[in-house]
Amino acid sequence: MPSIFSRRRALAVAAAAGLGLPAAAHAEPNPAYRGGPFENLRVATFNVSLNRPEEGELLRDLESGQDEQIRAVAEVIQINNPDVILLNEFDHDEDGAGLELFRRNYLEVGQNGRTPVYYPYAFSAPVNTGVPSELDLDGDGTVGGPGDAWGFGEFPGQYGMVVFSRHPILTEQVRTFQKLRWADMPSNLLPTEFYGTEAAAALRLSSKSHWDVPVQIGSATLHVLAAHPTPPSFDGPEKRNQRRNSDEIRLWADYLSPGRRSQWIVDDAGTRGGLAPGEPFVVLGDYNCDPVDGDSWPGAIDQLLHHPRIRDTKPTSAGAVEAAERQGGENAEHTGEARYDTADFADDAPGNLRVDYVLPDKSLQVATSAVYWPEQGAPGSELTGEDPFPTSDHRLVRADLQITP
């Protein structure tokens, strides 16, 4: 039976089952490594679109064990078989029932002949989406509704996040940054004139949350840096969402920088500063930001892609190239190469983009990386079809790392 540990209303779930669980029979094989005492680790991020318009609706779908979208999401995870995975857009509930239902009714049940996957450890925590601010953040002259929440959402926990892992999550060492104020970031892009002095001073930086989730790999610790910044769209001339998206990305860039640059950062427990030099990490998540196309603030994702501690493995897929050519529209006008796309967005605008990232520490050896986007007719392509999407308009992104245990 699993046990549940609570800290700052966070959920970390650990099962008594041992590690070394069987790999999925249909999963793509892990690469072979040579030399040195290494632990092979596959890490992944996947925006699963398991958000629902009403609070509690996702729990009902998870309880049934028969929801076709959730089954397809589970099958994609079973095929790719990651050791550590971040799921974006998984509605959060306070007691962790959703995590347990997803594991028991979907991940641990073979989908279409796939071998089940088992994650003894999981972490989730509250997010800002849907949490009332009691301020008029959207400038419509009234207070209340999704536009006046700290992060856009119909109810608290909508568009939440969860980390699943085969390796122990060091729950007591997790750092969350849900309540960090945007105004506290030096040289920020906050449009104070739009929000007004009171709201600008109070507005939280993270539209969902930012988490530093340490995962124990043997005697080593890998810091999973998880986030899901707001889309840089649905804006007026003030470009508040573009600006917030860029500064949400910058939070991790500063967090990974030593000295004064990270001293402004204070976590929800009151601890100041960033990640210590030499601590290995991987940045995961849907950052809603393409390096060259789309509506992002100029250079926003470059703050991570060009960071001196980060390696951009530039994962690709053949399916993304095929989709861009077939769909046309805005895709034909893009500057970036379609093979790097990770999301299948509207053809008229913004087209398909690279917005989902697995960005490891340069100190880690990377064997392979990929975007799970099969070409039409290839096995698994039925899980990444179009309109309506069987799973999500995003694709799973993964990287195979070597960790010195």
PDB file of C-alpha atoms in Angstrom, residues 24-310:
ATOM      1  CA  ALA A  24       7.456  -1.956 -21.082  1.00  0.00           C
ATOM      2  CA  ALA A  25       7.659  -4.657 -23.712  1.00  0.00           C
ATOM      3  CA  HIS A  26       6.608  -2.236 -26.433  1.00  0.00           C
ATOM      4  CA  ALA A  27       8.763   0.662 -25.252  1.00  0.00           C
ATOM      5  CA  GLU A  28      11.574   1.896 -27.422  1.00  0.00           C
ATOM      6  CA  PRO A  29      14.796   0.340 -26.094  1.00  0.00           C
ATOM      7  CA  ASN A  30      17.079   2.312 -23.857  1.00  0.00           C
ATOM      8  CA  PRO A  31      20.436   3.014 -25.507  1.00  0.00           C
ATOM      9  CA  ALA A  32      23.525   1.036 -24.587  1.00  0.00           C
ATOM     10  CA  TYR A  33      26.192   2.846 -22.565  1.00  0.00           C
ATOM     11  CA  ARG A  34      29.857   2.143 -22.238  1.00  0.00           C
ATOM     12  CA  GLY A  35      32.362   2.760 -19.502  1.00  0.00           C
ATOM     13  CA  GLY A  36      32.018   4.002 -15.944  1.00  0.00           C
ATOM     14  CA  PRO A  37      29.464   3.306 -13.215  1.00  0.00           C
ATOM     15  CA  PHE A  38      26.416   5.036 -14.684  1.00  0.00           C
ATOM     16  CA  GLU A  39      22.699   4.873 -13.990  1.00  0.00           C
ATOM     17  CA  ASN A  40      20.651   5.050 -17.187  1.00  0.00           C
ATOM     18  CA  LEU A  41      17.802   7.510 -16.731  1.00  0.00           C
ATOM     19  CA  ARG A  42      15.060   8.449 -19.187  1.00  0.00           C
ATOM     20  CA  VAL A  43      13.395  11.763 -18.319  1.00  0.00           C
ATOM     21  CA  ALA A  44      10.370  13.182 -20.115  1.00  0.00           C
ATOM     22  CA  THR A  45       7.835  15.972 -20.156  1.00  0.00           C
ATOM     23  CA  PHE A  46       4.293  15.709 -21.508  1.00  0.00           C
ATOM     24  CA  ASN A  47       1.464  18.244 -21.529  1.00  0.00           C
ATOM     25  CA  VAL A  48      -1.339  15.701 -21.300  1.00  0.00           C
ATOM     26  CA  SER A  49      -4.340  18.079 -21.514  1.00  0.00           C
ATOM     27  CA  LEU A  50      -5.981  16.293 -18.579  1.00  0.00           C
ATOM     28  CA  ASN A  51      -7.692  19.501 -17.553  1.00  0.00           C
ATOM     29  CA  ARG A  52     -11.457  19.656 -17.289  1.00  0.00           C
ATOM     30  CA  PRO A  53     -13.856  22.657 -17.278  1.00  0.00           C
ATOM     31  CA  GLU A  54     -15.363  21.767 -13.886  1.00  0.00           C
ATOM     32  CA  GLU A  55     -13.744  20.912 -10.572  1.00  0.00           C
ATOM     33  CA  GLY A  56     -13.945  17.172  -9.865  1.00  0.00           C
ATOM     34  CA  GLU A  57     -14.675  16.203 -13.463  1.00  0.00           C
ATOM     35  CA  LEU A  58     -11.201  14.752 -14.016  1.00  0.00           C
ATOM     36  CA  LEU A  59     -11.563  12.617 -10.886  1.00  0.00           C
ATOM     37  CA  ARG A  60     -14.751  11.126 -12.264  1.00  0.00           C
ATOM     38  CA  ASP A  61     -13.045  10.314 -15.561  1.00  0.00           C
ATOM     39  CA  LEU A  62     -10.095   8.774 -13.714  1.00  0.00           C
ATOM     40  CA  GLU A  63     -12.361   6.644 -11.532  1.00  0.00           C
ATOM     41  CA  SER A  64     -13.999   4.993 -14.532  1.00  0.00           C
ATOM     42  CA  GLY A  65     -10.771   3.543 -15.947  1.00  0.00           C
ATOM     43  CA  GLN A  66     -12.430   3.768 -19.378  1.00  0.00           C
ATOM     44  CA  ASP A  67     -11.894   7.353 -20.513  1.00  0.00           C
ATOM     45  CA  GLU A  68     -10.477   7.131 -24.048  1.00  0.00           C
ATOM     46  CA  GLN A  69      -8.297  10.225 -23.821  1.00  0.00           C
ATOM     47  CA  ILE A  70      -6.750   9.169 -20.509  1.00  0.00           C
ATOM     48  CA  ARG A  71      -6.168   5.651 -21.846  1.00  0.00           C
ATOM     49  CA  ALA A  72      -4.358   7.104 -24.858  1.00  0.00           C
ATOM     50  CA  VAL A  73      -2.226   9.333 -22.622  1.00  0.00           C
ATOM     51  CA  ALA A  74      -1.293   6.311 -20.507  1.00  0.00           C
ATOM     52  CA  GLU A  75      -0.404   4.332 -23.619  1.00  0.00           C
ATOM     53  CA  VAL A  76       1.966   7.054 -24.832  1.00  0.00           C
ATOM     54  CA  ILE A  77       3.679   6.957 -21.438  1.00  0.00           C
ATOM     55  CA  GLN A  78       3.863   3.146 -21.542  1.00  0.00           C
ATOM     56  CA  ILE A  79       5.418   3.218 -25.018  1.00  0.00           C
ATOM     57  CA  ASN A  80       8.091   5.741 -24.028  1.00  0.00           C
ATOM     58  CA  ASN A  81       8.616   4.253 -20.562  1.00  0.00           C
ATOM     59  CA  PRO A  82      10.355   7.183 -18.822  1.00  0.00           C
ATOM     60  CA  ASP A  83      11.900   6.814 -15.389  1.00  0.00           C
ATOM     61  CA  VAL A  84      10.948  10.366 -14.408  1.00  0.00           C
ATOM     62  CA  ILE A  85       8.165  12.332 -16.099  1.00  0.00           C
ATOM     63  CA  LEU A  86       6.522  15.707 -15.595  1.00  0.00           C
ATOM     64  CA  LEU A  87       2.874  15.963 -16.631  1.00  0.00           C
ATOM     65  CA  ASN A  88       1.510  19.443 -17.334  1.00  0.00           C
ATOM     66  CA  GLU A  89      -2.229  20.212 -17.341  1.00  0.00           C
ATOM     67  CA  PHE A  90      -3.241  17.536 -14.834  1.00  0.00           C
ATOM     68  CA  ASP A  91      -5.911  19.048 -12.573  1.00  0.00           C
ATOM     69  CA  HIS A  92      -4.686  19.151  -8.981  1.00  0.00           C
ATOM     70  CA  ASP A  93      -6.771  17.942  -6.037  1.00  0.00           C
ATOM     71  CA  GLU A  94      -5.817  18.445  -2.422  1.00  0.00           C
ATOM     72  CA  ASP A  95      -5.720  14.818  -1.234  1.00  0.00           C
ATOM     73  CA  GLY A  96      -3.903  13.335  -4.232  1.00  0.00           C
ATOM     74  CA  ALA A  97      -6.804  11.146  -5.346  1.00  0.00           C
ATOM     75  CA  GLY A  98      -6.147  11.956  -9.010  1.00  0.00           C
ATOM     76  CA  LEU A  99      -2.572  10.717  -8.851  1.00  0.00           C
ATOM     77  CA  GLU A 100      -3.605   7.409  -7.326  1.00  0.00           C
ATOM     78  CA  LEU A 101      -6.482   6.889  -9.753  1.00  0.00           C
ATOM     79  CA  PHE A 102      -4.311   7.642 -12.773  1.00  0.00           C
ATOM     80  CA  ARG A 103      -1.694   5.154 -11.616  1.00  0.00           C
ATOM     81  CA  ARG A 104      -4.053   2.390 -10.569  1.00  0.00           C
ATOM     82  CA  ASN A 105      -6.667   2.628 -13.326  1.00  0.00           C
ATOM     83  CA  TYR A 106      -4.518   3.643 -16.297  1.00  0.00           C
ATOM     84  CA  LEU A 107      -0.705   3.501 -15.956  1.00  0.00           C
ATOM     85  CA  GLU A 108      -0.717   0.159 -14.152  1.00  0.00           C
ATOM     86  CA  VAL A 109      -3.169  -1.315 -16.661  1.00  0.00           C
ATOM     87  CA  GLY A 110      -1.788  -2.377 -20.028  1.00  0.00           C
ATOM     88  CA  GLN A 111      -3.333  -0.213 -22.741  1.00  0.00           C
ATOM     89  CA  ASN A 112      -3.851  -1.986 -26.092  1.00  0.00           C
ATOM     90  CA  GLY A 113      -1.391  -4.731 -25.188  1.00  0.00           C
ATOM     91  CA  ARG A 114       1.297  -2.459 -23.728  1.00  0.00           C
ATOM     92  CA  THR A 115       3.070  -3.499 -20.571  1.00  0.00           C
ATOM     93  CA  PRO A 116       1.998  -1.432 -17.538  1.00  0.00           C
ATOM     94  CA  VAL A 117       4.344   1.130 -16.003  1.00  0.00           C
ATOM     95  CA  TYR A 118       4.823   1.617 -12.271  1.00  0.00           C
ATOM     96  CA  TYR A 119       5.845   4.795 -10.479  1.00  0.00           C
ATOM     97  CA  PRO A 120       6.285   4.275  -6.737  1.00  0.00           C
ATOM     98  CA  TYR A 121       6.859   8.000  -6.193  1.00  0.00           C
ATOM     99  CA  ALA A 122       4.918  11.101  -7.176  1.00  0.00           C
ATOM    100  CA  PHE A 123       4.856  14.761  -6.282  1.00  0.00           C
ATOM    101  CA  SER A 124       2.182  17.393  -6.739  1.00  0.00           C
ATOM    102  CA  ALA A 125       1.409  20.672  -5.004  1.00  0.00           C
ATOM    103  CA  PRO A 126      -1.022  23.598  -5.264  1.00  0.00           C
ATOM    104  CA  VAL A 127      -0.785  25.931  -8.258  1.00  0.00           C
ATOM    105  CA  ASN A 128      -1.932  29.514  -8.850  1.00  0.00           C
ATOM    106  CA  THR A 129      -4.446  28.752 -11.589  1.00  0.00           C
ATOM    107  CA  GLY A 130      -7.994  29.441 -10.440  1.00  0.00           C
ATOM    108  CA  VAL A 131      -6.938  30.809  -7.026  1.00  0.00           C
ATOM    109  CA  PRO A 132      -8.840  34.093  -6.477  1.00  0.00           C
ATOM    110  CA  SER A 133      -6.642  37.159  -6.113  1.00  0.00           C
ATOM    111  CA  GLU A 134      -9.479  39.465  -4.958  1.00  0.00           C
ATOM    112  CA  LEU A 135      -8.032  42.003  -7.417  1.00  0.00           C
ATOM    113  CA  ASP A 136      -9.052  43.156 -10.890  1.00  0.00           C
ATOM    114  CA  LEU A 137      -6.116  41.624 -12.767  1.00  0.00           C
ATOM    115  CA  ASP A 138      -7.695  41.518 -16.210  1.00  0.00           C
ATOM    116  CA  GLY A 139      -8.747  45.178 -16.190  1.00  0.00           C
ATOM    117  CA  ASP A 140     -12.445  44.575 -16.902  1.00  0.00           C
ATOM    118  CA  GLY A 141     -13.651  46.707 -13.980  1.00  0.00           C
ATOM    119  CA  THR A 142     -14.912  43.774 -11.903  1.00  0.00           C
ATOM    120  CA  VAL A 143     -13.310  41.348  -9.447  1.00  0.00           C
ATOM    121  CA  GLY A 144     -13.790  37.613  -9.813  1.00  0.00           C
ATOM    122  CA  GLY A 145     -13.651  34.928 -12.477  1.00  0.00           C
ATOM    123  CA  PRO A 146     -10.751  33.118 -14.167  1.00  0.00           C
ATOM    124  CA  GLY A 147      -9.058  36.304 -15.404  1.00  0.00           C
ATOM    125  CA  ASP A 148      -8.704  37.633 -11.862  1.00  0.00           C
ATOM    126  CA  ALA A 149      -7.142  34.476 -10.421  1.00  0.00           C
ATOM    127  CA  TRP A 150      -3.392  34.523  -9.709  1.00  0.00           C
ATOM    128  CA  GLY A 151      -3.159  32.286 -12.785  1.00  0.00           C
ATOM    129  CA  PHE A 152      -5.960  32.004 -15.343  1.00  0.00           C
ATOM    130  CA  GLY A 153      -8.301  29.192 -14.342  1.00  0.00           C
ATOM    131  CA  GLU A 154     -11.904  28.348 -13.562  1.00  0.00           C
ATOM    132  CA  PHE A 155     -11.120  26.683 -10.223  1.00  0.00           C
ATOM    133  CA  PRO A 156      -8.099  26.168  -7.940  1.00  0.00           C
ATOM    134  CA  GLY A 157      -5.855  23.442  -9.321  1.00  0.00           C
ATOM    135  CA  GLN A 158      -6.991  23.566 -12.944  1.00  0.00           C
ATOM    136  CA  TYR A 159      -4.026  23.020 -15.303  1.00  0.00           C
ATOM    137  CA  GLY A 160      -1.924  21.610 -12.445  1.00  0.00           C
ATOM    138  CA  MET A 161       1.269  19.540 -12.597  1.00  0.00           C
ATOM    139  CA  VAL A 162       2.596  16.225 -11.296  1.00  0.00           C
ATOM    140  CA  VAL A 163       5.981  14.494 -11.291  1.00  0.00           C
ATOM    141  CA  PHE A 164       6.055  10.681 -11.407  1.00  0.00           C
ATOM    142  CA  SER A 165       9.268   8.799 -10.674  1.00  0.00           C
ATOM    143  CA  ARG A 166      10.668   5.289 -10.288  1.00  0.00           C
ATOM    144  CA  HIS A 167      13.325   6.750  -8.000  1.00  0.00           C
ATOM    145  CA  PRO A 168      12.745   8.271  -4.561  1.00  0.00           C
ATOM    146  CA  ILE A 169      11.595  11.881  -4.456  1.00  0.00           C
ATOM    147  CA  LEU A 170      13.220  13.750  -1.566  1.00  0.00           C
ATOM    148  CA  THR A 171       9.983  15.339  -0.457  1.00  0.00           C
ATOM    149  CA  GLU A 172      11.370  17.285   2.479  1.00  0.00           C
ATOM    150  CA  GLN A 173      13.875  19.002   0.175  1.00  0.00           C
ATOM    151  CA  VAL A 174      11.365  20.109  -2.481  1.00  0.00           C
ATOM    152  CA  ARG A 175      11.259  23.858  -3.089  1.00  0.00           C
ATOM    153  CA  THR A 176       8.110  25.484  -4.486  1.00  0.00           C
ATOM    154  CA  PHE A 177       7.770  29.058  -5.731  1.00  0.00           C
ATOM    155  CA  GLN A 178       4.006  29.448  -6.048  1.00  0.00           C
ATOM    156  CA  LYS A 179       3.782  32.703  -4.085  1.00  0.00           C
ATOM    157  CA  LEU A 180       6.902  34.491  -5.320  1.00  0.00           C
ATOM    158  CA  ARG A 181       5.866  37.994  -6.410  1.00  0.00           C
ATOM    159  CA  TRP A 182       6.609  39.241  -9.914  1.00  0.00           C
ATOM    160  CA  ALA A 183       7.540  42.694  -8.590  1.00  0.00           C
ATOM    161  CA  ASP A 184      10.364  41.155  -6.528  1.00  0.00           C
ATOM    162  CA  MET A 185      12.273  40.185  -9.699  1.00  0.00           C
ATOM    163  CA  PRO A 186      14.919  42.814 -10.449  1.00  0.00           C
ATOM    164  CA  SER A 187      14.618  44.492 -13.870  1.00  0.00           C
ATOM    165  CA  ASN A 188      11.335  42.673 -14.516  1.00  0.00           C
ATOM    166  CA  LEU A 189       8.969  43.173 -17.465  1.00  0.00           C
ATOM    167  CA  LEU A 190       5.905  43.777 -15.256  1.00  0.00           C
ATOM    168  CA  PRO A 191       3.520  46.318 -16.920  1.00  0.00           C
ATOM    169  CA  THR A 192       2.681  48.270 -13.760  1.00  0.00           C
ATOM    170  CA  GLU A 193       0.583  50.846 -15.619  1.00  0.00           C
ATOM    171  CA  PHE A 194      -1.813  48.146 -16.809  1.00  0.00           C
ATOM    172  CA  TYR A 195      -2.296  46.445 -13.448  1.00  0.00           C
ATOM    173  CA  GLY A 196      -2.148  49.500 -11.219  1.00  0.00           C
ATOM    174  CA  THR A 197       0.160  49.947  -8.243  1.00  0.00           C
ATOM    175  CA  GLU A 198      -1.705  47.709  -5.764  1.00  0.00           C
ATOM    176  CA  ALA A 199      -2.227  44.753  -8.105  1.00  0.00           C
ATOM    177  CA  ALA A 200       1.247  44.988  -9.622  1.00  0.00           C
ATOM    178  CA  ALA A 201       2.823  44.830  -6.167  1.00  0.00           C
ATOM    179  CA  ALA A 202       0.827  41.721  -5.235  1.00  0.00           C
ATOM    180  CA  LEU A 203       0.762  39.727  -8.501  1.00  0.00           C
ATOM    181  CA  ARG A 204       2.522  36.371  -8.323  1.00  0.00           C
ATOM    182  CA  LEU A 205       5.152  35.621 -10.955  1.00  0.00           C
ATOM    183  CA  SER A 206       4.280  31.991 -11.640  1.00  0.00           C
ATOM    184  CA  SER A 207       0.995  31.401 -13.459  1.00  0.00           C
ATOM    185  CA  LYS A 208       0.953  27.822 -12.080  1.00  0.00           C
ATOM    186  CA  SER A 209       4.051  27.222  -9.953  1.00  0.00           C
ATOM    187  CA  HIS A 210       7.759  26.518 -10.235  1.00  0.00           C
ATOM    188  CA  TRP A 211       9.123  23.451  -8.445  1.00  0.00           C
ATOM    189  CA  ASP A 212      12.594  22.155  -7.659  1.00  0.00           C
ATOM    190  CA  VAL A 213      11.937  18.453  -7.060  1.00  0.00           C
ATOM    191  CA  PRO A 214      15.068  16.509  -5.977  1.00  0.00           C
ATOM    192  CA  VAL A 215      15.100  12.877  -7.120  1.00  0.00           C
ATOM    193  CA  GLN A 216      17.551  10.424  -5.581  1.00  0.00           C
ATOM    194  CA  ILE A 217      19.419   8.323  -8.146  1.00  0.00           C
ATOM    195  CA  GLY A 218      21.544   5.946  -6.079  1.00  0.00           C
ATOM    196  CA  SER A 219      23.669   8.274  -3.937  1.00  0.00           C
ATOM    197  CA  ALA A 220      23.251  11.171  -6.390  1.00  0.00           C
ATOM    198  CA  THR A 221      20.502  13.795  -6.462  1.00  0.00           C
ATOM    199  CA  LEU A 222      18.973  15.125  -9.675  1.00  0.00           C
ATOM    200  CA  HIS A 223      16.976  18.349  -9.375  1.00  0.00           C
ATOM    201  CA  VAL A 224      13.871  18.285 -11.572  1.00  0.00           C
ATOM    202  CA  LEU A 225      13.010  21.911 -12.335  1.00  0.00           C
ATOM    203  CA  ALA A 226       9.354  21.883 -13.358  1.00  0.00           C
ATOM    204  CA  ALA A 227       7.146  24.713 -14.614  1.00  0.00           C
ATOM    205  CA  HIS A 228       4.408  25.661 -17.077  1.00  0.00           C
ATOM    206  CA  PRO A 229       4.553  29.408 -17.880  1.00  0.00           C
ATOM    207  CA  THR A 230       1.507  31.241 -19.178  1.00  0.00           C
ATOM    208  CA  PRO A 231       0.928  31.332 -22.960  1.00  0.00           C
ATOM    209  CA  PRO A 232       2.309  34.565 -24.485  1.00  0.00           C
ATOM    210  CA  SER A 233      -1.019  35.332 -26.136  1.00  0.00           C
ATOM    211  CA  PHE A 234      -4.565  36.588 -25.346  1.00  0.00           C
ATOM    212  CA  ASP A 235      -2.908  39.972 -24.839  1.00  0.00           C
ATOM    213  CA  GLY A 236      -3.676  43.622 -25.302  1.00  0.00           C
ATOM    214  CA  PRO A 237      -1.137  46.242 -26.331  1.00  0.00           C
ATOM    215  CA  GLU A 238       0.464  46.015 -22.881  1.00  0.00           C
ATOM    216  CA  LYS A 239       1.666  42.467 -23.749  1.00  0.00           C
ATOM    217  CA  ARG A 240       1.215  41.349 -20.145  1.00  0.00           C
ATOM    218  CA  ASN A 241       1.172  37.628 -20.990  1.00  0.00           C
ATOM    219  CA  GLN A 242       4.220  37.855 -23.260  1.00  0.00           C
ATOM    220  CA  ARG A 243       6.052  39.666 -20.473  1.00  0.00           C
ATOM    221  CA  ARG A 244       4.967  37.234 -17.773  1.00  0.00           C
ATOM    222  CA  ASN A 245       5.898  34.219 -19.901  1.00  0.00           C
ATOM    223  CA  SER A 246       9.396  35.632 -20.434  1.00  0.00           C
ATOM    224  CA  ASP A 247       9.931  36.406 -16.753  1.00  0.00           C
ATOM    225  CA  GLU A 248       8.590  32.986 -15.693  1.00  0.00           C
ATOM    226  CA  ILE A 249      11.267  31.481 -17.941  1.00  0.00           C
ATOM    227  CA  ARG A 250      13.833  33.885 -16.525  1.00  0.00           C
ATOM    228  CA  LEU A 251      13.107  32.613 -13.000  1.00  0.00           C
ATOM    229  CA  TRP A 252      14.913  29.351 -13.815  1.00  0.00           C
ATOM    230  CA  ALA A 253      17.710  31.187 -15.636  1.00  0.00           C
ATOM    231  CA  ASP A 254      18.341  33.230 -12.501  1.00  0.00           C
ATOM    232  CA  TYR A 255      17.884  30.190 -10.243  1.00  0.00           C
ATOM    233  CA  LEU A 256      20.741  28.463 -12.074  1.00  0.00           C
ATOM    234  CA  SER A 257      23.025  31.497 -11.815  1.00  0.00           C
ATOM    235  CA  PRO A 258      25.318  31.862  -8.795  1.00  0.00           C
ATOM    236  CA  GLY A 259      25.707  34.885  -6.551  1.00  0.00           C
ATOM    237  CA  ARG A 260      23.651  38.053  -6.652  1.00  0.00           C
ATOM    238  CA  ARG A 261      21.606  37.090  -9.713  1.00  0.00           C
ATOM    239  CA  SER A 262      19.668  34.427  -7.770  1.00  0.00           C
ATOM    240  CA  GLN A 263      19.538  36.136  -4.357  1.00  0.00           C
ATOM    241  CA  TRP A 264      16.165  37.748  -5.046  1.00  0.00           C
ATOM    242  CA  ILE A 265      14.504  34.311  -5.316  1.00  0.00           C
ATOM    243  CA  VAL A 266      12.654  33.200  -2.157  1.00  0.00           C
ATOM    244  CA  ASP A 267      10.736  29.920  -2.012  1.00  0.00           C
ATOM    245  CA  ASP A 268       7.412  29.344  -0.271  1.00  0.00           C
ATOM    246  CA  ALA A 269       9.197  28.259   2.911  1.00  0.00           C
ATOM    247  CA  GLY A 270      11.197  31.508   3.039  1.00  0.00           C
ATOM    248  CA  THR A 271      14.551  30.111   1.872  1.00  0.00           C
ATOM    249  CA  ARG A 272      16.491  32.506  -0.344  1.00  0.00           C
ATOM    250  CA  GLY A 273      18.763  31.813  -3.327  1.00  0.00           C
ATOM    251  CA  GLY A 274      19.117  29.458  -6.265  1.00  0.00           C
ATOM    252  CA  LEU A 275      20.544  26.048  -7.028  1.00  0.00           C
ATOM    253  CA  ALA A 276      24.102  25.569  -5.827  1.00  0.00           C
ATOM    254  CA  PRO A 277      26.833  25.206  -8.470  1.00  0.00           C
ATOM    255  CA  GLY A 278      27.615  21.555  -9.155  1.00  0.00           C
ATOM    256  CA  GLU A 279      24.126  20.307  -8.309  1.00  0.00           C
ATOM    257  CA  PRO A 280      22.878  18.338 -11.375  1.00  0.00           C
ATOM    258  CA  PHE A 281      19.471  19.230 -12.763  1.00  0.00           C
ATOM    259  CA  VAL A 282      17.082  18.912 -15.689  1.00  0.00           C
ATOM    260  CA  VAL A 283      14.573  21.585 -16.716  1.00  0.00           C
ATOM    261  CA  LEU A 284      11.220  20.077 -17.724  1.00  0.00           C
ATOM    262  CA  GLY A 285       7.916  21.469 -18.902  1.00  0.00           C
ATOM    263  CA  ASP A 286       5.674  23.175 -21.396  1.00  0.00           C
ATOM    264  CA  TYR A 287       7.199  26.654 -21.556  1.00  0.00           C
ATOM    265  CA  ASN A 288       4.759  27.974 -24.193  1.00  0.00           C
ATOM    266  CA  CYS A 289       7.662  29.567 -26.020  1.00  0.00           C
ATOM    267  CA  ASP A 290       9.295  28.814 -29.381  1.00  0.00           C
ATOM    268  CA  PRO A 291      12.830  30.089 -30.060  1.00  0.00           C
ATOM    269  CA  VAL A 292      11.922  31.901 -33.295  1.00  0.00           C
ATOM    270  CA  ASP A 293       8.216  31.548 -34.177  1.00  0.00           C
ATOM    271  CA  GLY A 294       4.936  32.370 -32.449  1.00  0.00           C
ATOM    272  CA  ASP A 295       4.077  35.306 -30.183  1.00  0.00           C
ATOM    273  CA  SER A 296       6.774  35.085 -27.522  1.00  0.00           C
ATOM    274  CA  TRP A 297       8.685  38.026 -26.089  1.00  0.00           C
ATOM    275  CA  PRO A 298      11.952  38.332 -28.045  1.00  0.00           C
ATOM    276  CA  GLY A 299      14.641  36.041 -26.651  1.00  0.00           C
ATOM    277  CA  ALA A 300      12.434  34.584 -23.932  1.00  0.00           C
ATOM    278  CA  ILE A 301      13.354  30.892 -24.238  1.00  0.00           C
ATOM    279  CA  ASP A 302      16.944  31.772 -25.198  1.00  0.00           C
ATOM    280  CA  GLN A 303      17.400  32.623 -21.520  1.00  0.00           C
ATOM    281  CA  LEU A 304      17.439  28.842 -20.970  1.00  0.00           C
ATOM    282  CA  LEU A 305      18.643  27.506 -24.335  1.00  0.00           C
ATOM    283  CA  HIS A 306      21.785  29.670 -24.164  1.00  0.00           C
ATOM    284  CA  HIS A 307      22.331  29.435 -20.418  1.00  0.00           C
ATOM    285  CA  PRO A 308      25.928  28.412 -19.581  1.00  0.00           C
ATOM    286  CA  ARG A 309      24.765  25.503 -17.376  1.00  0.00           C
ATOM    287  CA  ILE A 310      22.197  24.066 -19.815  1.00  0.00           C
TER     288      ILE A 310
END
